[in-house]
Short mmCIF file of C-alpha atoms and ligand atoms in Angstrom, two decimals:
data_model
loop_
_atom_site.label_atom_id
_atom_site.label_comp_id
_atom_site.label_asym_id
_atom_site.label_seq_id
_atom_site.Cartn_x
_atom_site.Cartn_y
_atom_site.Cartn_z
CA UNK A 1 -8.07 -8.08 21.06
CA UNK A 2 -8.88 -5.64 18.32
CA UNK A 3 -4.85 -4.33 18.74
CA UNK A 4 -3.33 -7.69 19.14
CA UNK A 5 -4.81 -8.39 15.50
CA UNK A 6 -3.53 -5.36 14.04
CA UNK A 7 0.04 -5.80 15.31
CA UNK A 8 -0.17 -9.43 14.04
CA UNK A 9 -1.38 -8.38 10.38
CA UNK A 10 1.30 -5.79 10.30
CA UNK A 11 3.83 -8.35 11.65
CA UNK A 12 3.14 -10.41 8.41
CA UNK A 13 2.89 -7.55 5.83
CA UNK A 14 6.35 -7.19 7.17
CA UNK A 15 7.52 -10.61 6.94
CA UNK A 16 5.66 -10.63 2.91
CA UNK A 17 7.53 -7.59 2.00
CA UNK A 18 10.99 -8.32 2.97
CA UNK A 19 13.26 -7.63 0.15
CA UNK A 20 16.90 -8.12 0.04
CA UNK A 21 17.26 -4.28 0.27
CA UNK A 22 16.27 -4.26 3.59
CA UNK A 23 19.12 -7.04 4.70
CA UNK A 24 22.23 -6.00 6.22
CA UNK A 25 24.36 -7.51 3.83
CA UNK A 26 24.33 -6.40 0.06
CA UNK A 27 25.28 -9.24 -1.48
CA UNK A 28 25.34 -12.93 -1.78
CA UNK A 29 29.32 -12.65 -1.02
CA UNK A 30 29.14 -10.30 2.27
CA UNK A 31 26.33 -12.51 3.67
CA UNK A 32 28.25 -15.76 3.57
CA UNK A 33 31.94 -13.93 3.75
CA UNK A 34 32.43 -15.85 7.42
CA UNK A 35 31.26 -19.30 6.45
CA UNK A 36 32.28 -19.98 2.50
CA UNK A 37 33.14 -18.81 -0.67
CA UNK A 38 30.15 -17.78 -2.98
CA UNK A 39 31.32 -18.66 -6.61
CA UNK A 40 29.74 -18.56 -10.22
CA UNK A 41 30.68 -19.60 -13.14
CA UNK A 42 31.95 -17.99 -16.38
CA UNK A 43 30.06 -18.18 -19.49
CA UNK A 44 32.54 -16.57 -21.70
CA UNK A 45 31.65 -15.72 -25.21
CA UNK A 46 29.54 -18.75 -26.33
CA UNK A 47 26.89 -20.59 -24.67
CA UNK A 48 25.30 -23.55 -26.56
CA UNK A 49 27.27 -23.03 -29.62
CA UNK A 50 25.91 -18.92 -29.82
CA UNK A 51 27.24 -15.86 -28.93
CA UNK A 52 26.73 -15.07 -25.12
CA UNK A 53 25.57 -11.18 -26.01
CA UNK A 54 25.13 -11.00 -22.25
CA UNK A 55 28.96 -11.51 -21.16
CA UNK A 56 28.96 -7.69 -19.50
CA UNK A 57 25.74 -8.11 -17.41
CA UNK A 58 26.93 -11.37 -16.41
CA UNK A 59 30.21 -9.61 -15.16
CA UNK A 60 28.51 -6.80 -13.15
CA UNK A 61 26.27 -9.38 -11.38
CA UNK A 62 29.77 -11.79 -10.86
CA UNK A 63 31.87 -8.62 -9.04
CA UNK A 64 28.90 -7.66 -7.33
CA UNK A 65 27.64 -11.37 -5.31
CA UNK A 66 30.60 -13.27 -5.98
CA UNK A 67 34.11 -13.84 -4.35
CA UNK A 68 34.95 -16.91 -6.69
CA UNK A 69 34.73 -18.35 -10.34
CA UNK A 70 35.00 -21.42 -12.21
CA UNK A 71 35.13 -22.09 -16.04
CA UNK A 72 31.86 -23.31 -17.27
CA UNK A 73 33.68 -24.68 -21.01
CA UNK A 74 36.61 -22.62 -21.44
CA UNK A 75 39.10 -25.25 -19.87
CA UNK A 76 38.01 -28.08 -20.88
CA UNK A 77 40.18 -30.38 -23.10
CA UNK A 78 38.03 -30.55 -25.77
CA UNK A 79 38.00 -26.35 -25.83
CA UNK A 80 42.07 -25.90 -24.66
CA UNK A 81 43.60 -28.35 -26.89
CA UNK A 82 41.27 -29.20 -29.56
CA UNK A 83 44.17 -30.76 -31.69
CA UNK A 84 47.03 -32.38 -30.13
CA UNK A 85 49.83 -30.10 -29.14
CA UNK A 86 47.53 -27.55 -30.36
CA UNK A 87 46.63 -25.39 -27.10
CA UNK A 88 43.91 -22.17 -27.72
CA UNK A 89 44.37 -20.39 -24.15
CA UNK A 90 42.57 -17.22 -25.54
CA UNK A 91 39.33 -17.77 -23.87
CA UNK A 92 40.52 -19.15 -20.69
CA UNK A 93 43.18 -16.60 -20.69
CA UNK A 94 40.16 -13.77 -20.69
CA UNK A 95 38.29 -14.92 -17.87
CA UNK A 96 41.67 -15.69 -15.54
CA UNK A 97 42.98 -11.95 -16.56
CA UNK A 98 39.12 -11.00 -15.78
CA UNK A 99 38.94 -12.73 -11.96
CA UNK A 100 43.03 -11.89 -11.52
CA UNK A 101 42.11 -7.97 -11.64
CA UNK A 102 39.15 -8.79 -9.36
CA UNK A 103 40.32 -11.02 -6.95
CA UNK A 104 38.03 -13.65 -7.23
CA UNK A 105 39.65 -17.33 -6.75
CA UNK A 106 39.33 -19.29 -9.65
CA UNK A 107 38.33 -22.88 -9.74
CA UNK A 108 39.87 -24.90 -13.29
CA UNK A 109 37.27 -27.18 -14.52
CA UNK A 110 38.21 -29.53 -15.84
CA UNK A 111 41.67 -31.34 -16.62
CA UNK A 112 40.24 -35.03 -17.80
CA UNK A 113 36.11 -35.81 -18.24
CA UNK A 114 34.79 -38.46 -20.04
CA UNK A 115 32.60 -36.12 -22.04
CA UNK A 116 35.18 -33.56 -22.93
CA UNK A 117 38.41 -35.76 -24.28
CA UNK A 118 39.16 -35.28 -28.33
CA UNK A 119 39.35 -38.46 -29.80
CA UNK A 120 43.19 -37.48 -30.67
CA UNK A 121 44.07 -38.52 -27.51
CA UNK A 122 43.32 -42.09 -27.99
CA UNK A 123 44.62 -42.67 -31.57
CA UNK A 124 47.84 -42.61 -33.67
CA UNK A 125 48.22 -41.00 -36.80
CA UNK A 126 46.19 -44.12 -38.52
CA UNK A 127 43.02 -44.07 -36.26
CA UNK A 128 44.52 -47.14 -34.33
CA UNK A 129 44.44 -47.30 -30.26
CA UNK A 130 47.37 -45.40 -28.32
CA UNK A 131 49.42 -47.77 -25.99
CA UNK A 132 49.10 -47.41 -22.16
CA UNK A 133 52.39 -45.11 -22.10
CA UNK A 134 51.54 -42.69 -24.86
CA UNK A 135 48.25 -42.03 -23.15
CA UNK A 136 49.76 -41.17 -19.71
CA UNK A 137 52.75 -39.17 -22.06
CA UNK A 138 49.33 -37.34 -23.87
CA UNK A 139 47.65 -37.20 -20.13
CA UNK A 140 50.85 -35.46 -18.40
CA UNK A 141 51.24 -33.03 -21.23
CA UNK A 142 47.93 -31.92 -21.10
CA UNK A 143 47.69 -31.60 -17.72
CA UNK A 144 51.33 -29.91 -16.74
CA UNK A 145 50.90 -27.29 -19.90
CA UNK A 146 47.62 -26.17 -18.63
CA UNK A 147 47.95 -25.80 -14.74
CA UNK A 148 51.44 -24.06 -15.25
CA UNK A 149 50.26 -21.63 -17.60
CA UNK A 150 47.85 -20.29 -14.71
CA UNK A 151 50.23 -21.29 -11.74
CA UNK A 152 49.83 -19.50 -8.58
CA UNK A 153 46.25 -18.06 -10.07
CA UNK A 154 44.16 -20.76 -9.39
CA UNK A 155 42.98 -21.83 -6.60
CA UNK A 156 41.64 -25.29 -7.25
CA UNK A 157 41.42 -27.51 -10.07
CA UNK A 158 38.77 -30.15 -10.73
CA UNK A 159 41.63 -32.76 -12.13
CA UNK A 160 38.96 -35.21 -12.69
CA UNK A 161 35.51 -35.45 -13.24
CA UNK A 162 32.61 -37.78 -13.16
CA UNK A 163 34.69 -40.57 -13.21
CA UNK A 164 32.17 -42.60 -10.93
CA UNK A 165 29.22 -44.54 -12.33
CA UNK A 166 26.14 -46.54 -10.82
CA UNK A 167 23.99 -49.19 -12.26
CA UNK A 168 20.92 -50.58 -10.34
CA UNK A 169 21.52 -54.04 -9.23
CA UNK A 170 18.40 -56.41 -9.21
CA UNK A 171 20.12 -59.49 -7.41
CA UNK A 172 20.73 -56.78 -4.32
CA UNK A 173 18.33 -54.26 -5.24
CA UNK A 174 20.79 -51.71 -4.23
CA UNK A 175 23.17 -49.69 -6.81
CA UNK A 176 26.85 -51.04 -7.54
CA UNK A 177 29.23 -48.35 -8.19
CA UNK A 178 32.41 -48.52 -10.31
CA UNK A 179 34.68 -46.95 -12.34
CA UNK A 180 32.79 -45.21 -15.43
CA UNK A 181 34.01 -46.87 -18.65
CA UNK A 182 35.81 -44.64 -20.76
CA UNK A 183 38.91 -44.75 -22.81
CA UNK A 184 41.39 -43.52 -19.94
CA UNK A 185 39.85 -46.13 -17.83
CA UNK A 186 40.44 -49.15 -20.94
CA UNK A 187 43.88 -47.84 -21.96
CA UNK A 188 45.72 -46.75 -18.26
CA UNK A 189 43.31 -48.67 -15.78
CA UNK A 190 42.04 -46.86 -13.36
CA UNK A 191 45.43 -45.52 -12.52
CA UNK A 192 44.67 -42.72 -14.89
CA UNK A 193 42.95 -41.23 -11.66
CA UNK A 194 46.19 -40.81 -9.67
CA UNK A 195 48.27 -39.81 -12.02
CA UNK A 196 46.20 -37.47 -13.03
CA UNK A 197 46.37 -35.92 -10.01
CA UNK A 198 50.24 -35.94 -9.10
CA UNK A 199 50.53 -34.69 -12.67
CA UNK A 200 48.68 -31.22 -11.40
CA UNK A 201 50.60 -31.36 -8.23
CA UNK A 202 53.50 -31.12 -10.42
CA UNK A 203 52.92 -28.52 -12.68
CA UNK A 204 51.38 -26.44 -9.57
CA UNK A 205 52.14 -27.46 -5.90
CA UNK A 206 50.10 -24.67 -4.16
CA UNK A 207 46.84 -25.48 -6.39
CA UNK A 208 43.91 -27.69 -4.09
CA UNK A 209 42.46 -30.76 -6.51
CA UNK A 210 39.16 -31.59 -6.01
CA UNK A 211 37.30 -34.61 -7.56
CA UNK A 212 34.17 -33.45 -8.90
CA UNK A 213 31.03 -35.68 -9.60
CA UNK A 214 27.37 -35.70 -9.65
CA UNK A 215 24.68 -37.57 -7.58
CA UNK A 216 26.44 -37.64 -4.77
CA UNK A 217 23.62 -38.17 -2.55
CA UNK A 218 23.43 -41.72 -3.39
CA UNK A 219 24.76 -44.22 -1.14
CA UNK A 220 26.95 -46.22 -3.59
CA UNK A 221 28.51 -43.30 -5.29
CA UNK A 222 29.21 -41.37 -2.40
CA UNK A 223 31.12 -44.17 -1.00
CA UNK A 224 33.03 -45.23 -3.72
CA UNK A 225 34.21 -41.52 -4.13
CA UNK A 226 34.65 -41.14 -0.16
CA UNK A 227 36.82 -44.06 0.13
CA UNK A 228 38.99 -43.30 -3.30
CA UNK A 229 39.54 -39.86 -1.62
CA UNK A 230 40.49 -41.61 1.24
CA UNK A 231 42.80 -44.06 -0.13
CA UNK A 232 44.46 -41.73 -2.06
CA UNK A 233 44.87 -39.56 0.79
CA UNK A 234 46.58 -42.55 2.90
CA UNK A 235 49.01 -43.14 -0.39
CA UNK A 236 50.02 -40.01 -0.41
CA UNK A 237 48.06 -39.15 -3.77
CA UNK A 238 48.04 -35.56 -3.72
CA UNK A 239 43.90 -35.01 -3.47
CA UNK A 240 42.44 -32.06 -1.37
CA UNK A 241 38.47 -32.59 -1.39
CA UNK A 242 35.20 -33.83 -2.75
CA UNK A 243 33.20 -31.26 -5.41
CA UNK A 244 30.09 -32.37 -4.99
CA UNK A 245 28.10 -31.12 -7.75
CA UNK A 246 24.04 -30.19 -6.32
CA UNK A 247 22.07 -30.09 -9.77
CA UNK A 248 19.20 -30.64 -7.59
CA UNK A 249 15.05 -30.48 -8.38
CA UNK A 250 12.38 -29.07 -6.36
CA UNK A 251 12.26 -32.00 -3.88
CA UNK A 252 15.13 -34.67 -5.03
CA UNK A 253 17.68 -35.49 -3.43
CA UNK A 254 16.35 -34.98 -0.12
CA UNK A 255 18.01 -33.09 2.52
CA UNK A 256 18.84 -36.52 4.35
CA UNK A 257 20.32 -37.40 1.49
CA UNK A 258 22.20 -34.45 1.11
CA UNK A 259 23.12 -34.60 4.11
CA UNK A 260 24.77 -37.43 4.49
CA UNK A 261 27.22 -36.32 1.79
CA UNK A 262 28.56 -33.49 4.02
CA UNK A 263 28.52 -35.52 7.43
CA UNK A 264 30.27 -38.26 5.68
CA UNK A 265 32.53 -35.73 4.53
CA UNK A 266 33.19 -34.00 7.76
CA UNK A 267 33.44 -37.13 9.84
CA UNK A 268 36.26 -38.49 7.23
CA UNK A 269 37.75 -34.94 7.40
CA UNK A 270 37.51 -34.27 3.56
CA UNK A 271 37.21 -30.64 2.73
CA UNK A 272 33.95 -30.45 0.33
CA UNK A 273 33.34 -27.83 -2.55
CA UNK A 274 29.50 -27.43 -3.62
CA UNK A 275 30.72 -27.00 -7.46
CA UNK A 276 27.47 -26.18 -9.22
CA UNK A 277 24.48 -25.15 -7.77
CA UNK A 278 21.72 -25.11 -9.42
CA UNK A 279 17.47 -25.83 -8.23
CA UNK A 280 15.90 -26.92 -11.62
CA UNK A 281 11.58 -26.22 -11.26
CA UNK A 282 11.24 -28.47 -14.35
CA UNK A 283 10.52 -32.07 -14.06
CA UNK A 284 13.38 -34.43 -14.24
CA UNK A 285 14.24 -35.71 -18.19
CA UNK A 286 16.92 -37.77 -17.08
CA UNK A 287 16.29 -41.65 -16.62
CA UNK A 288 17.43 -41.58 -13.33
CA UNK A 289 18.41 -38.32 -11.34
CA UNK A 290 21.48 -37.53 -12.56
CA UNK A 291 24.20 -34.45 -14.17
CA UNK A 292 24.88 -36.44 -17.14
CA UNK A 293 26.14 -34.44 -19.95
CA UNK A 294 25.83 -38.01 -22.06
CA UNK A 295 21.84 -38.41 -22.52
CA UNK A 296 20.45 -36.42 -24.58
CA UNK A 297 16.15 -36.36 -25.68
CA UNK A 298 13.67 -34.52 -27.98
CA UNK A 299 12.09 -31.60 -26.38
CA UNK A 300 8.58 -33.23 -25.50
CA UNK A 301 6.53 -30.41 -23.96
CA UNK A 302 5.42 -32.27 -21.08
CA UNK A 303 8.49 -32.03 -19.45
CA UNK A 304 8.94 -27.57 -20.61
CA UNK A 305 5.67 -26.02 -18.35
CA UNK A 306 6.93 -23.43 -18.19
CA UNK A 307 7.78 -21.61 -21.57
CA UNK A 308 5.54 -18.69 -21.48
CA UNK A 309 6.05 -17.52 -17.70
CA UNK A 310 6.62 -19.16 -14.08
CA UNK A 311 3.52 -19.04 -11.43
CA UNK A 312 4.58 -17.66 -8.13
CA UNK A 313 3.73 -20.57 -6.12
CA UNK A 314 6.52 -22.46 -8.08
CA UNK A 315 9.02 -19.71 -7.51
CA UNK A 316 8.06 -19.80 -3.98
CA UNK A 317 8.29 -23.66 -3.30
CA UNK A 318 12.04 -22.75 -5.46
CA UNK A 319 13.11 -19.97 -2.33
CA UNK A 320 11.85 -22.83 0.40
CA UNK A 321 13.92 -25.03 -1.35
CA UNK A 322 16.82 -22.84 -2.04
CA UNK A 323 16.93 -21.82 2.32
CA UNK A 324 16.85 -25.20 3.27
CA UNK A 325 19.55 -26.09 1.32
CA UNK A 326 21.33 -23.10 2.53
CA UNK A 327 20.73 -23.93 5.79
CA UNK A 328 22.19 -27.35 5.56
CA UNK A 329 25.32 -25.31 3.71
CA UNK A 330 25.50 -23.52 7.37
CA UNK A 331 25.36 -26.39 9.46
CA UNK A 332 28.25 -27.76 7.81
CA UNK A 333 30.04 -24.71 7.54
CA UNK A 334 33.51 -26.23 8.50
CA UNK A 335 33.61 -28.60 5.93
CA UNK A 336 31.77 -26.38 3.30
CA UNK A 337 34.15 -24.37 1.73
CA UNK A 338 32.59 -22.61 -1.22
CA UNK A 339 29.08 -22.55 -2.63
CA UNK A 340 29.02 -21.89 -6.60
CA UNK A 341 26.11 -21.94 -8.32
CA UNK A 342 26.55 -23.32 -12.17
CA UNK A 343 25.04 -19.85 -14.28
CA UNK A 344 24.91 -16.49 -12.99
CA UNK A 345 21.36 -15.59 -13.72
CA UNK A 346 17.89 -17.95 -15.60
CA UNK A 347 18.50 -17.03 -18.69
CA UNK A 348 22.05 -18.93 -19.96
CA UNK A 349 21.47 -22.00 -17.71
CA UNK A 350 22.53 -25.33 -19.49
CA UNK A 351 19.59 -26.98 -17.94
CA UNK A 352 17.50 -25.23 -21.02
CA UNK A 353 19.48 -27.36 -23.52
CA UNK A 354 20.77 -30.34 -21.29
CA UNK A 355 19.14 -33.19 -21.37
CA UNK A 356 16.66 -31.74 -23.75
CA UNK A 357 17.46 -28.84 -25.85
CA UNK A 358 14.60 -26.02 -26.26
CA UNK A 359 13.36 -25.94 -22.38
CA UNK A 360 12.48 -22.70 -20.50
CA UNK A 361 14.06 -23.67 -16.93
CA UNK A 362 14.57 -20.41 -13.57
CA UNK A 363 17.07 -22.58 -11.97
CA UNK A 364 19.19 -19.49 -10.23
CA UNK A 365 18.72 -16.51 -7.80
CA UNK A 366 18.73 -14.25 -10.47
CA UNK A 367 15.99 -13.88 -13.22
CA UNK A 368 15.61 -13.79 -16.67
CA UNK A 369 15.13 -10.25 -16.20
CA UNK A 370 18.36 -9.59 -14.14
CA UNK A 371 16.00 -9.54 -10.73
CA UNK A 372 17.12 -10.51 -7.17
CA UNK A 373 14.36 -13.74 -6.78
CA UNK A 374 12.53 -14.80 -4.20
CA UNK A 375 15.27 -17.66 -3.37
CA UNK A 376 17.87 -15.37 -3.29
CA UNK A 377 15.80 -13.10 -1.23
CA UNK A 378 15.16 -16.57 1.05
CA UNK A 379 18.97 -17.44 0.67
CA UNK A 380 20.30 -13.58 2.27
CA UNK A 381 17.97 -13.66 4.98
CA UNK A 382 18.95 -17.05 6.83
CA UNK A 383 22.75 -15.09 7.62
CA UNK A 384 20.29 -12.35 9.28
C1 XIL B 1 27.99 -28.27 -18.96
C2 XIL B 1 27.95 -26.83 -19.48
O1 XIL B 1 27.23 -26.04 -18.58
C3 XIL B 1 27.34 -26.80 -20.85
O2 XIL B 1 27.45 -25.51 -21.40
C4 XIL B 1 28.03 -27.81 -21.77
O3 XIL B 1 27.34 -27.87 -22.99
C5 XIL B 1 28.06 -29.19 -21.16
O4 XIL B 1 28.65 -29.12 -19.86
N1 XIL B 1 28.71 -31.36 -14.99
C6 XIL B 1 29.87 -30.68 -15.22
C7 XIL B 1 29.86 -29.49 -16.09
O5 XIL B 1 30.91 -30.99 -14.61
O6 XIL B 1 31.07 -29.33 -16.79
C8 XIL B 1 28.70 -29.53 -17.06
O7 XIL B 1 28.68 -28.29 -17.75
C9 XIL B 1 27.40 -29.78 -16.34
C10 XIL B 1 27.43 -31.12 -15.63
#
């Protein structure tokens, strides 16, 4: 009896002291190299309007766990053509020449998003409203001069993003979705999707275009994205897959939820891309669960617990979190085809300034201090 207990306690000292040097694989990349691409994103230079001073760290820990890497700002219209005809590839330029020597495949985000379109695009010289065809002229332009300029480097290209929205409905107390209102939408109709996409086709044949959105795991958005993706495919609109976002919490969505966005997915046969991870421990300041870039609050402390430091038992619900979502990546392996979380390590996550500015938020694998966490710990070992 007396030796029974003994081998059981050591059994669990083992399991409690499992650290990701004892796993087989290395990295984050190795582990997952049979199922999906492992990506990151690229903070470049400035984060939040300050100097990233962290840019050389965050490339050590890239070439070390990644195999992929998307442009958090860098290519978006608002950063690449700030003025029209006015392109600034510089920064984009750096982290393309950066993942070309590295071989990592690069995902271009983003070609047309509500939140990131200069107001040149909509207006003439005099401040009045463009007509339908010098929009789709300004649209094509933008779009052809940036994917050719990095033809045959990347990979895939999130043409358009979050052009979905939902709005609770009392009458069927369900959620309607519908095309997000936004000056592409008023000026082109929502037309401004497809062309959009045969204008990247154009400019780079080889390139996969994804459509990117948030809150996927509701119903009404889901299927309104599912069957766009399908109808385009049908028309011959040149669309590869779904990016399905995952800004997730501690427990929302739920895994049912998430679920049903891959098994929807699979059973339609529509490749999806889990764009950008991340597993905020804060509570939620949005109104409703959502990504949205547009709401924006005063920091009210209530909703920052965690300025000062992060108690272990929230970490640890994080890592339970953080394998079952994993695990879910897994079973869905053939219609998972990359995995990229949206920071490389806690400290220069947007969910500190976004919806709230001034919050202290551990929403990645890697800490503030550069340290494997327990959820990435929890993430390795479910390949084991
Ligand atoms: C965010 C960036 O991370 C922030 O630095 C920036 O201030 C706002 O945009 N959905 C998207 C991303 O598609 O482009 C957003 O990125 C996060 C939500």
């Amino acid at each position: 009896m007396k030796i029974i207990k003994t081998e059981f306690l050591i059994k669990v000292f083992l399991c409690l002291s499992v650290s990701s040097s004892m796993f087989a694989s290395e990295s984050l990349k190795e582990a997952f190299s049979e199922h999906f691409l492992m990506g990151t994103i690229w903070h470049g230079h400035d984060v939040n309007g300050k100097k990233n001073t962290f840019l050389e760290k965050e490339k050590e820990i890239t070439l070390r766990e990644f195999n992929s890497i998307t442009a958090e700002n860098v290519m978006k219209p608002h950063y690449i053509q700030p003025k029209k005809g006015k392109f600034k590839f510089k920064a984009a330029d750096e982290m393309v020449n950066f993942a070309t020597k590295n071989n990592l495949t690069i995902v271009g985000h983003t070609l047309v998003w509500k939140n990131s379109a200069p107001d040149w695009f909509f207006q003439d010289r005099n401040g009045n409203q463009v007509s339908r065809e010098v929009l789709i002229e300004r649209v094509k332009t933008h779009i052809q001069t940036v994917v050719s300029r990095y033809k045959g480097k990347i990979a895939y290209w999130d043409v358009v993003n979050e052009a979905i929205e939902t709005k609770w409905n009392p009458r069927t107390q369900s959620y309607d979705a519908f095309y997000k209102p936004c000056p592409w939408l008023d000026i082109i109709g929502p037309e401004y999707i497809e062309i959009s996409y045969k204008a990247a086709q154009d400019a780079d044949p080889d390139a996969k275009l994804l459509y990117n959105d948030y809150n996927l795991d509701q119903k009404a958005k889901l299927d309104f994205a599912l069957n766009m993706i399908r109808d385009f495919k049908e028309r011959g609109v040149p669309i590869y897959g779904l990016g399905y976002q995952a800004h997730l919490f501690l427990r929302e969505p739920t895994l049912p939820e998430m679920e049903r966005v891959l098994k929807k997915s699979a059973d339609l046969k529509i490749p999806v891309h889990i764009t950008e991870l991340d597993v905020s421990v804060l509570p939620n300041a949005w109104k409703y669960r959502t990504a949205s870039v547009e709401e924006q609050y005063d920091l009210a402390s209530k909703l920052n617990p965690y300025q000062e430091n992060i108690p272990t038992d929230v970490l640890l619900e994080q890592s339970r979190r953080y394998k079952d979502v994993f695990k879910l990546f897994l079973d869905y392996h053939d219609t998972v085809e990359r995995v990229t979380f949206w920071g490389v390590w806690d400290g220069n996550s947007w969910r500190d300034y976004k919806p709230m500015s001034g919050r202290t938020d551990y929403p990645l694998l890697i800490s503030r201090s550069f340290e494997k966490k327990m959820a990435y710990d929890q993430v390795l070992s479910i390949t084991e």
